[in-house]
Short mmCIF file of C-alpha atoms and ligand atoms in Angstrom, two decimals:
data_model
loop_
_atom_site.label_atom_id
_atom_site.label_comp_id
_atom_site.label_asym_id
_atom_site.label_seq_id
_atom_site.Cartn_x
_atom_site.Cartn_y
_atom_site.Cartn_z
CA MET O 1 0.00 0.00 0.00
CA ILE O 2 1.28 3.46 -0.93
CA GLY O 3 2.47 5.48 2.04
CA ARG O 4 2.54 2.64 4.56
CA LEU O 5 5.74 2.76 6.61
CA ARG O 6 8.01 -0.18 7.24
CA PHE O 7 11.54 -0.23 8.56
CA PHE O 8 14.54 0.23 6.31
CA PRO O 9 16.66 -1.84 5.87
CA GLU O 10 14.20 -4.68 5.40
CA LYS O 11 15.74 -7.06 7.98
CA LEU O 12 14.53 -4.78 10.80
CA ASN O 13 10.94 -5.69 9.96
CA TRP O 14 11.54 -9.30 11.00
CA MET O 15 12.93 -8.40 14.43
CA SER O 16 10.99 -8.04 17.66
CA PHE O 17 11.32 -4.84 19.67
CA GLU O 18 13.93 -6.52 21.89
CA GLU O 19 15.89 -7.84 18.92
CA ARG O 20 15.94 -4.39 17.32
CA LYS O 21 17.20 -2.92 20.59
CA GLU O 22 19.96 -5.55 20.82
CA HIS O 23 20.90 -4.98 17.18
CA LYS O 24 21.20 -1.24 17.82
CA GLU O 25 23.19 -1.77 21.00
CA ALA O 26 25.67 -3.93 19.10
CA LEU O 27 26.06 -1.13 16.55
CA LEU O 28 26.38 1.36 19.41
CA ARG O 29 29.24 -0.53 21.09
CA ARG O 30 31.12 -0.74 17.80
CA HIS O 31 30.52 2.91 16.90
CA LEU O 32 31.50 4.29 20.32
CA ARG O 33 34.88 2.60 19.93
CA TYR O 34 35.15 4.03 16.38
CA MET O 35 34.39 7.57 17.58
CA TYR O 36 36.73 7.28 20.55
CA ASP O 37 39.65 6.01 18.47
CA ARG O 38 39.17 8.43 15.59
CA SER O 39 38.52 11.62 17.54
CA PRO O 40 41.29 12.02 20.13
CA GLU O 41 40.73 15.76 20.48
CA TYR O 42 36.97 15.70 20.98
CA TYR O 43 35.29 12.40 21.91
CA GLN O 44 38.30 10.99 23.79
CA VAL O 45 38.49 14.22 25.76
CA LYS O 46 34.76 14.07 26.52
CA PHE O 47 34.99 10.45 27.71
CA LYS O 48 37.96 11.30 29.92
CA GLU O 49 36.10 14.27 31.40
CA CYS O 50 33.40 11.95 32.70
CA GLY O 51 35.82 9.18 33.68
CA ALA O 52 34.45 6.62 31.22
CA VAL O 53 35.68 4.47 28.35
CA PRO O 54 33.54 3.16 25.46
CA GLU O 55 33.43 -0.35 26.97
CA ASP O 56 31.48 1.01 29.96
CA ILE O 57 28.55 1.67 27.63
CA LYS O 58 26.86 -1.55 26.61
CA THR O 59 23.18 -0.64 26.44
CA LEU O 60 20.85 2.21 25.63
CA GLU O 61 20.34 2.70 29.35
CA ASP O 62 24.12 3.00 29.86
CA LEU O 63 24.33 5.56 27.05
CA ARG O 64 21.82 7.77 28.80
CA THR O 65 24.07 7.96 31.86
CA LEU O 66 26.66 9.88 29.81
CA PRO O 67 26.37 13.68 29.82
CA VAL O 68 25.29 15.59 26.70
CA MET O 69 28.53 15.79 24.70
CA MET O 70 27.62 18.30 22.02
CA ASP O 71 25.04 20.85 20.94
CA LYS O 72 24.88 23.38 18.10
CA ASP O 73 27.27 25.82 19.79
CA ALA O 74 29.81 23.13 20.68
CA GLU O 75 29.60 21.76 17.14
CA ARG O 76 30.32 25.19 15.71
CA GLN O 77 33.31 25.59 18.04
CA SER O 78 34.58 22.15 17.10
CA MET O 79 34.37 23.11 13.41
CA GLU O 80 36.11 26.43 13.98
CA ALA O 81 38.89 24.63 15.86
CA SER O 82 39.47 22.05 13.11
CA LEU O 83 39.48 24.79 10.48
CA GLU O 84 42.08 26.73 12.38
CA LYS O 85 44.23 23.76 13.33
CA TYR O 86 43.88 21.42 10.36
CA GLY O 87 42.34 23.54 7.61
CA HIS O 88 39.06 21.59 7.27
CA PRO O 89 35.54 22.49 8.50
CA PHE O 90 34.37 19.03 9.64
CA GLY O 91 35.19 19.47 13.31
CA LEU O 92 37.51 17.92 15.86
CA HIS O 93 34.75 15.29 16.06
CA ALA O 94 35.42 14.32 12.42
CA CYS O 95 36.19 10.60 12.52
CA CYS O 96 37.31 10.03 8.95
CA ASP O 97 40.15 11.41 6.89
CA PRO O 98 38.78 14.82 5.70
CA ALA O 99 39.88 13.84 2.21
CA ASP O 100 37.26 11.06 2.32
CA VAL O 101 34.35 13.53 2.62
CA ILE O 102 32.69 13.48 -0.81
CA SER O 103 29.47 15.35 -0.06
CA THR O 104 28.50 18.07 2.34
CA GLY O 105 25.49 20.11 3.23
CA GLY O 106 24.79 22.31 6.14
CA THR O 107 22.76 24.81 7.98
CA SER O 108 22.43 28.22 6.41
CA GLY O 109 24.15 29.97 9.27
CA THR O 110 21.31 32.44 9.77
CA THR O 111 21.98 32.32 13.50
CA GLY O 112 25.79 32.30 13.33
CA HIS O 113 28.52 30.64 11.26
CA PRO O 114 27.27 27.86 9.03
CA THR O 115 27.94 24.28 10.10
CA TYR O 116 28.25 21.18 7.92
CA PRO O 117 26.58 18.34 9.78
CA TYR O 118 25.49 16.67 6.54
CA SER O 119 29.07 15.84 5.54
CA GLN O 120 29.35 12.32 4.18
CA THR O 121 31.98 9.77 3.25
CA GLY O 122 31.25 7.55 0.26
CA GLU O 123 29.72 4.99 2.62
CA ASP O 124 27.48 7.60 4.30
CA PHE O 125 26.49 8.92 0.87
CA ASP O 126 25.44 5.45 -0.27
CA LEU O 127 23.38 4.85 2.86
CA VAL O 128 21.47 8.14 2.49
CA GLY O 129 21.03 7.57 -1.23
CA GLN O 130 19.70 4.01 -0.76
CA THR O 131 17.29 5.17 1.93
CA VAL O 132 15.94 8.16 0.00
CA ALA O 133 15.57 5.96 -3.09
CA TRP O 134 13.72 3.33 -1.03
CA VAL O 135 11.28 6.00 0.21
CA HIS O 136 10.44 6.95 -3.37
CA ASN O 137 10.28 3.45 -4.83
CA ASP O 138 8.92 1.33 -2.02
CA VAL O 139 6.95 3.69 0.20
CA LEU O 140 5.56 6.13 -2.35
CA GLY O 141 5.48 4.01 -5.50
CA LEU O 142 7.45 6.65 -7.40
CA GLY O 143 10.25 5.88 -9.83
CA ARG O 144 11.11 5.76 -13.50
CA GLY O 145 9.11 8.34 -15.44
CA ASP O 146 8.22 10.41 -12.38
CA ARG O 147 9.41 14.00 -12.10
CA ALA O 148 9.99 15.88 -8.87
CA PHE O 149 9.53 19.63 -8.59
CA PHE O 150 12.38 20.24 -6.12
CA LEU O 151 12.05 23.76 -4.80
CA PHE O 152 14.37 24.87 -2.01
CA PRO O 153 17.10 27.39 -1.48
CA LEU O 154 19.96 25.21 -2.68
CA GLY O 155 23.70 25.42 -2.40
CA VAL O 156 25.40 23.66 0.46
CA TYR O 157 22.14 23.31 2.35
CA ALA O 158 20.53 20.36 4.00
CA THR O 159 18.07 19.54 1.25
CA SER O 160 20.65 19.15 -1.52
CA VAL O 161 21.80 15.87 0.09
CA LEU O 162 18.44 14.40 -0.97
CA LEU O 163 19.04 14.85 -4.70
CA PRO O 164 21.34 11.84 -5.34
CA GLY O 165 18.79 9.53 -3.67
CA ILE O 166 15.97 10.95 -5.77
CA ARG O 167 17.97 10.24 -8.93
CA ARG O 168 18.88 6.79 -7.65
CA ALA O 169 15.14 6.09 -7.40
CA GLY O 170 14.93 6.64 -11.15
CA VAL O 171 13.10 9.93 -10.65
CA LEU O 172 14.01 13.12 -12.51
CA PRO O 173 14.40 16.00 -10.05
CA LEU O 174 13.70 19.42 -11.54
CA ASP O 175 15.58 21.42 -8.98
CA ILE O 176 15.30 25.16 -8.81
CA ASP O 177 16.28 27.74 -6.24
CA ILE O 178 13.32 29.59 -4.70
CA ARG O 179 15.53 32.66 -4.41
CA LEU O 180 15.22 33.08 -8.18
CA GLY O 181 11.65 34.15 -7.49
CA THR O 182 8.21 32.62 -7.76
CA GLN O 183 7.73 33.42 -11.46
CA VAL O 184 10.78 31.36 -12.46
CA ALA O 185 9.50 28.47 -10.34
CA LEU O 186 6.02 28.72 -11.86
CA ASP O 187 7.48 28.74 -15.37
CA LEU O 188 9.45 25.60 -14.55
CA VAL O 189 6.24 23.83 -13.55
CA LYS O 190 4.51 25.06 -16.68
CA TRP O 191 7.21 23.82 -19.04
CA THR O 192 8.35 20.62 -17.34
CA ARG O 193 5.13 19.31 -15.73
CA PRO O 194 6.52 17.56 -12.62
CA ASN O 195 4.13 15.08 -10.98
CA PHE O 196 5.12 15.42 -7.34
CA TRP O 197 6.65 18.10 -5.20
CA TRP O 198 9.51 18.41 -2.70
CA THR O 199 9.41 21.74 -0.85
CA GLY O 200 8.60 23.43 2.47
CA PRO O 201 5.07 23.71 3.94
CA THR O 202 4.94 27.51 3.71
CA ILE O 203 5.88 27.49 0.03
CA ALA O 204 3.30 24.82 -0.78
CA PHE O 205 0.66 26.85 1.05
CA PHE O 206 1.43 30.11 -0.76
CA PHE O 207 1.69 28.52 -4.17
CA ILE O 208 -1.96 27.43 -3.95
CA ASP O 209 -3.03 30.96 -4.92
CA LEU O 210 -0.01 31.58 -7.17
CA PHE O 211 -0.81 28.59 -9.38
CA LYS O 212 -4.35 29.92 -9.77
CA GLU O 213 -3.48 33.58 -10.26
CA LYS O 214 -0.24 33.43 -12.24
CA LEU O 215 -0.61 30.20 -14.21
CA GLY O 216 -4.41 30.05 -14.34
CA ILE O 217 -4.18 26.42 -13.16
CA ASP O 218 -6.11 24.96 -10.27
CA PRO O 219 -3.39 23.18 -8.21
CA LYS O 220 -5.55 20.02 -8.31
CA ASP O 221 -5.13 19.91 -12.08
CA LEU O 222 -1.32 19.81 -11.80
CA GLY O 223 -1.64 16.07 -11.29
CA PHE O 224 0.71 15.91 -8.31
CA LYS O 225 0.81 12.40 -6.84
CA CYS O 226 2.05 13.65 -3.48
CA LEU O 227 3.77 16.47 -1.62
CA LEU O 228 6.95 15.80 0.35
CA LEU O 229 7.27 18.79 2.63
CA THR O 230 10.17 19.36 4.97
CA GLY O 231 12.03 21.97 6.99
CA GLU O 232 9.19 23.37 9.07
CA ILE O 233 6.42 22.23 11.34
CA GLY O 234 3.23 22.03 9.34
CA ALA O 235 1.65 18.62 8.85
CA GLY O 236 0.98 18.50 12.59
CA ILE O 237 -1.41 21.45 12.23
CA PRO O 238 -4.66 19.71 11.19
CA GLU O 239 -6.28 22.72 9.47
CA LEU O 240 -3.14 23.44 7.45
CA LYS O 241 -2.72 19.77 6.44
CA LYS O 242 -6.32 19.60 5.26
CA THR O 243 -6.19 22.93 3.38
CA VAL O 244 -3.02 21.96 1.51
CA GLU O 245 -4.11 18.37 0.77
CA ASP O 246 -7.54 19.52 -0.46
CA ALA O 247 -6.00 22.24 -2.63
CA TYR O 248 -3.53 19.88 -4.35
CA GLY O 249 -5.78 16.83 -4.26
CA CYS O 250 -3.03 14.60 -2.88
CA ARG O 251 -1.34 13.43 0.32
CA TRP O 252 1.11 15.63 2.20
CA TYR O 253 3.98 13.56 3.62
CA ASP O 254 5.92 15.23 6.38
CA PHE O 255 9.59 14.42 6.01
CA TRP O 256 12.36 15.04 8.48
CA GLY O 257 16.07 14.48 8.90
CA PRO O 258 16.58 16.16 12.25
CA SER O 259 20.12 17.55 12.44
CA ALA O 260 21.58 15.08 9.99
CA THR O 261 20.08 12.07 11.75
CA SER O 262 17.87 9.30 10.53
CA LEU O 263 15.12 10.14 8.12
CA SER O 264 11.58 10.03 9.43
CA MET O 265 8.31 10.58 7.63
CA SER O 266 4.58 10.55 8.17
CA CYS O 267 2.31 7.90 6.67
CA ASN O 268 -0.63 7.95 4.28
CA SER O 269 -3.43 8.97 6.60
CA ASP O 270 -5.94 11.82 6.88
CA GLU O 271 -4.98 12.13 10.51
CA TYR O 272 -1.39 13.05 11.27
CA TYR O 273 0.32 10.32 13.30
CA GLY O 274 3.75 11.92 13.47
CA LEU O 275 7.14 11.22 11.95
CA HIS O 276 7.82 7.49 11.76
CA ASN O 277 11.42 6.61 12.58
CA PHE O 278 11.75 4.06 9.79
CA ALA O 279 15.56 4.24 9.36
CA ASP O 280 15.73 2.90 12.89
CA ASP O 281 19.30 1.62 13.01
CA TRP O 282 20.99 4.79 11.76
CA ASP O 283 21.03 6.26 15.22
CA ILE O 284 19.61 6.48 18.72
CA CYS O 285 17.13 9.31 18.32
CA TYR O 286 13.58 9.26 19.71
CA GLU O 287 14.73 6.86 22.46
CA ASP O 288 16.92 9.47 24.14
CA LEU O 289 15.12 12.54 25.46
CA ILE O 290 16.11 15.25 27.91
CA ASP O 291 14.31 18.14 29.55
CA PRO O 292 15.29 21.18 27.42
CA GLY O 293 15.79 23.33 30.50
CA SER O 294 17.57 21.08 33.02
CA ARG O 295 19.05 18.60 30.46
CA GLN O 296 18.07 15.76 32.79
CA PRO O 297 16.84 12.52 31.14
CA VAL O 298 13.13 12.23 30.40
CA GLU O 299 11.61 8.75 30.62
CA VAL O 300 10.67 7.63 27.10
CA LYS O 301 7.11 6.33 26.98
CA ASP O 302 3.97 7.03 24.98
CA GLY O 303 3.31 10.78 25.12
CA ALA O 304 6.70 11.73 26.61
CA VAL O 305 7.88 15.24 25.70
CA GLY O 306 11.55 16.17 25.52
CA GLU O 307 14.50 17.38 23.48
CA ILE O 308 16.00 14.73 21.18
CA VAL O 309 19.55 13.63 21.96
CA VAL O 310 21.13 11.87 18.99
CA THR O 311 23.85 9.25 18.86
CA HIS O 312 24.85 7.97 15.43
CA LEU O 313 25.30 4.24 14.96
CA ARG O 314 26.63 4.13 11.41
CA LYS O 315 27.69 7.59 10.23
CA LYS O 316 31.39 7.78 9.45
CA ALA O 317 32.15 11.43 8.61
CA SER O 318 31.40 13.60 11.69
CA PRO O 319 29.15 11.43 13.83
CA TYR O 320 27.24 12.64 16.87
CA LEU O 321 27.48 11.17 20.33
CA ARG O 322 24.79 12.36 22.76
CA TYR O 323 24.15 15.48 20.69
CA ALA O 324 21.36 17.72 22.05
CA THR O 325 19.54 18.69 18.85
CA GLY O 326 17.36 21.46 20.24
CA ASP O 327 14.31 19.74 18.72
CA VAL O 328 11.55 19.15 21.23
CA VAL O 329 9.15 16.35 20.34
CA GLU O 330 6.27 14.34 21.72
CA VAL O 331 7.10 10.68 21.26
CA ALA O 332 4.61 7.88 20.53
CA THR O 333 5.82 4.36 21.31
CA SER O 334 2.58 2.56 20.41
CA GLU O 335 1.79 1.01 17.03
CA CYS O 336 0.65 3.62 14.47
CA PRO O 337 -3.17 3.59 14.18
CA GLY O 338 -2.83 4.78 10.59
CA CYS O 339 -0.43 2.23 9.06
CA GLY O 340 0.54 -0.25 11.76
CA PHE O 341 4.19 0.89 11.93
CA LYS O 342 5.79 -0.62 15.02
CA GLY O 343 8.70 1.76 15.64
CA TYR O 344 8.79 5.04 17.47
CA ARG O 345 7.03 8.08 16.13
CA ALA O 346 7.31 11.77 17.07
CA LYS O 347 5.48 15.02 16.61
CA VAL O 348 7.69 18.07 16.62
CA ILE O 349 6.61 20.60 19.21
CA GLY O 350 9.29 23.19 18.58
CA ARG O 351 12.89 24.18 19.06
CA ALA O 352 14.14 24.18 22.62
CA ASP O 353 15.15 27.79 22.01
CA ASP O 354 11.65 28.58 20.65
CA MET O 355 10.13 27.82 24.02
CA LEU O 356 8.93 30.84 25.93
CA THR O 357 7.88 31.04 29.51
CA VAL O 358 5.12 33.62 29.79
CA LYS O 359 4.47 34.37 33.47
CA GLY O 360 5.47 30.81 34.33
CA VAL O 361 3.51 29.13 31.52
CA ASN O 362 5.62 27.25 28.92
CA VAL O 363 4.51 27.85 25.36
CA PHE O 364 6.01 26.94 21.98
CA GLY O 365 5.72 29.12 18.89
CA ARG O 366 4.46 26.10 16.96
CA VAL O 367 1.46 25.73 19.23
CA ILE O 368 0.58 29.41 18.84
CA LYS O 369 0.85 28.99 15.07
CA GLU O 370 -1.45 25.97 15.24
CA LYS O 371 -4.13 27.94 17.08
CA LEU O 372 -3.81 30.83 14.64
CA GLN O 373 -4.38 28.46 11.74
CA THR O 374 -7.97 27.90 12.88
CA PHE O 375 -8.66 31.57 11.99
CA VAL O 376 -7.60 31.27 8.32
CA PRO O 377 -8.79 32.90 5.96
CA ARG O 378 -9.50 35.82 8.32
CA VAL O 379 -5.75 35.74 9.00
CA THR O 380 -3.19 34.46 6.46
CA GLY O 381 -1.56 32.21 9.06
CA LEU O 382 1.79 34.00 8.96
CA MET O 383 2.99 35.42 12.24
CA ARG O 384 5.95 36.54 14.30
CA ILE O 385 6.48 36.47 18.03
CA ILE O 386 8.08 39.76 18.98
CA LYS O 387 11.06 39.49 21.29
CA GLU O 388 12.18 42.70 22.99
CA ASP O 389 15.12 40.96 24.66
CA PRO O 390 16.88 37.56 24.41
CA SER O 391 15.42 36.06 27.59
CA PRO O 392 12.99 33.15 27.10
CA ARG O 393 11.13 34.40 30.18
CA ILE O 394 8.68 37.14 29.30
CA THR O 395 5.75 38.85 30.96
CA THR O 396 3.73 39.66 27.83
CA LEU O 397 3.43 37.62 24.66
CA LYS O 398 3.48 40.03 21.70
CA LEU O 399 2.34 38.72 18.33
CA ARG O 400 2.50 40.32 14.90
CA LEU O 401 -0.11 38.74 12.66
CA GLU O 402 -1.04 39.13 9.02
CA TYR O 403 -4.77 39.74 8.60
CA GLY O 404 -6.54 38.14 5.68
CA PRO O 405 -7.69 40.05 2.59
CA GLY O 406 -10.77 42.25 3.22
CA MET O 407 -10.46 42.21 7.02
CA GLU O 408 -9.33 45.84 7.48
CA GLY O 409 -12.48 47.10 9.27
CA LYS O 410 -12.88 44.08 11.57
CA LEU O 411 -9.50 43.74 13.21
CA ASP O 412 -10.44 44.70 16.78
CA GLU O 413 -13.14 42.05 16.88
CA LEU O 414 -10.84 39.45 15.36
CA ALA O 415 -8.06 40.26 17.84
CA ALA O 416 -10.50 39.80 20.73
CA GLU O 417 -11.55 36.42 19.37
CA ILE O 418 -7.95 35.21 18.95
CA LYS O 419 -7.01 36.44 22.42
CA ALA O 420 -9.96 34.57 23.94
CA VAL O 421 -8.84 31.28 22.31
CA MET O 422 -5.20 31.74 23.36
CA LYS O 423 -6.28 32.55 26.89
CA SER O 424 -8.61 29.59 27.32
CA GLU O 425 -6.48 27.01 25.49
CA LEU O 426 -2.89 28.11 26.05
CA ARG O 427 -3.23 30.16 29.23
CA VAL O 428 -1.52 33.18 27.67
CA ASN O 429 -2.94 36.62 27.04
CA PRO O 430 -1.19 38.02 23.97
CA GLN O 431 -0.94 41.56 22.64
CA ILE O 432 -1.73 41.57 18.93
CA GLU O 433 -0.22 43.83 16.31
CA TRP O 434 -1.71 43.63 12.79
CA THR O 435 0.17 43.75 9.53
CA GLU O 436 -1.14 43.59 5.97
CA PRO O 437 -1.33 40.37 3.93
CA GLY O 438 1.99 39.47 2.30
CA SER O 439 4.14 41.61 4.57
CA LEU O 440 5.63 38.69 6.54
CA GLN O 441 6.27 36.41 3.58
CA THR O 442 9.93 35.66 2.98
CA ALA O 443 11.73 34.19 -0.01
CA SER O 444 13.29 31.54 2.20
CA HIS O 445 11.74 28.09 2.62
CA LYS O 446 11.63 28.67 6.35
CA GLN O 447 9.52 31.24 8.11
CA PRO O 448 11.14 32.65 11.24
CA LEU O 449 8.98 32.45 14.35
CA PHE O 450 10.55 35.37 16.09
CA GLU O 451 11.07 39.00 15.28
CA LYS O 452 13.96 40.14 17.43
CA ARG O 453 13.68 43.82 18.23
CA TYR O 454 16.80 43.94 20.38
CA GLU O 455 19.38 43.29 17.67
ZN1 ZN H 501 1.58 5.39 10.29
#
């Protein structure tokens, strides 16, 4: 069945939960030794700091007794240090010869220097390629003769690492940079007629009207078989999922490779059942959660909420060992009601640094966005949370919202309605600032949540 998730590689499907755990623990023991031996200036130092050696860590439970060994800032420092000392940007935690890195991709560096966590050796490259190809061929039934409209800001970014796998699936990717403008992208669709789409949720949402207005085509008539949307929270917002799926007449699959870790995706279901961790033996991922504030372990069970801590089990280039990703998720450990998948699933709640404490109440930007979505089309759905200073602790939540077309005379009433919902459902009482439709749209595939007024 199209869109039903199984594990990849295939052999994992024939293992019980316990057998999969033992298989991953065997990979863990081997990879800890690899990381320790190959990274004397980072991982060996970290082990020594906590008085441990790799052989002390035999199980998942043992792993969780180690401290967090890296986060985004430490990764950046590690990369700066290797650049200065050895002339390569792959970090002191690089575990291969830098000359063996054949592919790289990174973060855009919008919040600092760019990092290159998607660096791959030939072996890593093959694993990602095989997995991405498997998703197209086996999960989505796509392959030879299919054409992907691949619309992201490209360059050395995260998404470009997907392209070799798409080609390996036999699919033709028509890749174009969104920064060339929407007209160029629309022309590409007009002249090449792709039949499915890889992009970000915000772009897919805004192109609904653009296809109608600029190309005179109802998006349903484009004949898209599916949408593979990544890079932002979106499919977890029921109103947004339904609007986009109805407009394009096809399924929206949420796709995620959190901080260069295993790929996860949602299944073929009207209801959103989260990202399924199908590439289960790439890493320890949804099984290792911490409290984003205290960094203490969170017990992993159905409904547990915490920040993902990643440990790679197979990656050779610059693997992670207890890396705090900053991604806060709600984990589901039960079988998926939509497709029967037996592994762990997760719904992204937000970034640990997107969490605000408003008069003692914790709230994530994503949740505010979800509530706002219920007011579309009276609002466009785009918003910013205004930050007057860097502290996550604030006394007043200030929101800048785009009103929908034709709403100019009714904004006070609408603001009162939104405030009432936020107060009753999120226990926050926001101040609302209105801005005209289109004013918050950016050319990037990611919409920032915050507007920082202190920088
Ligand atoms: Zn499912």
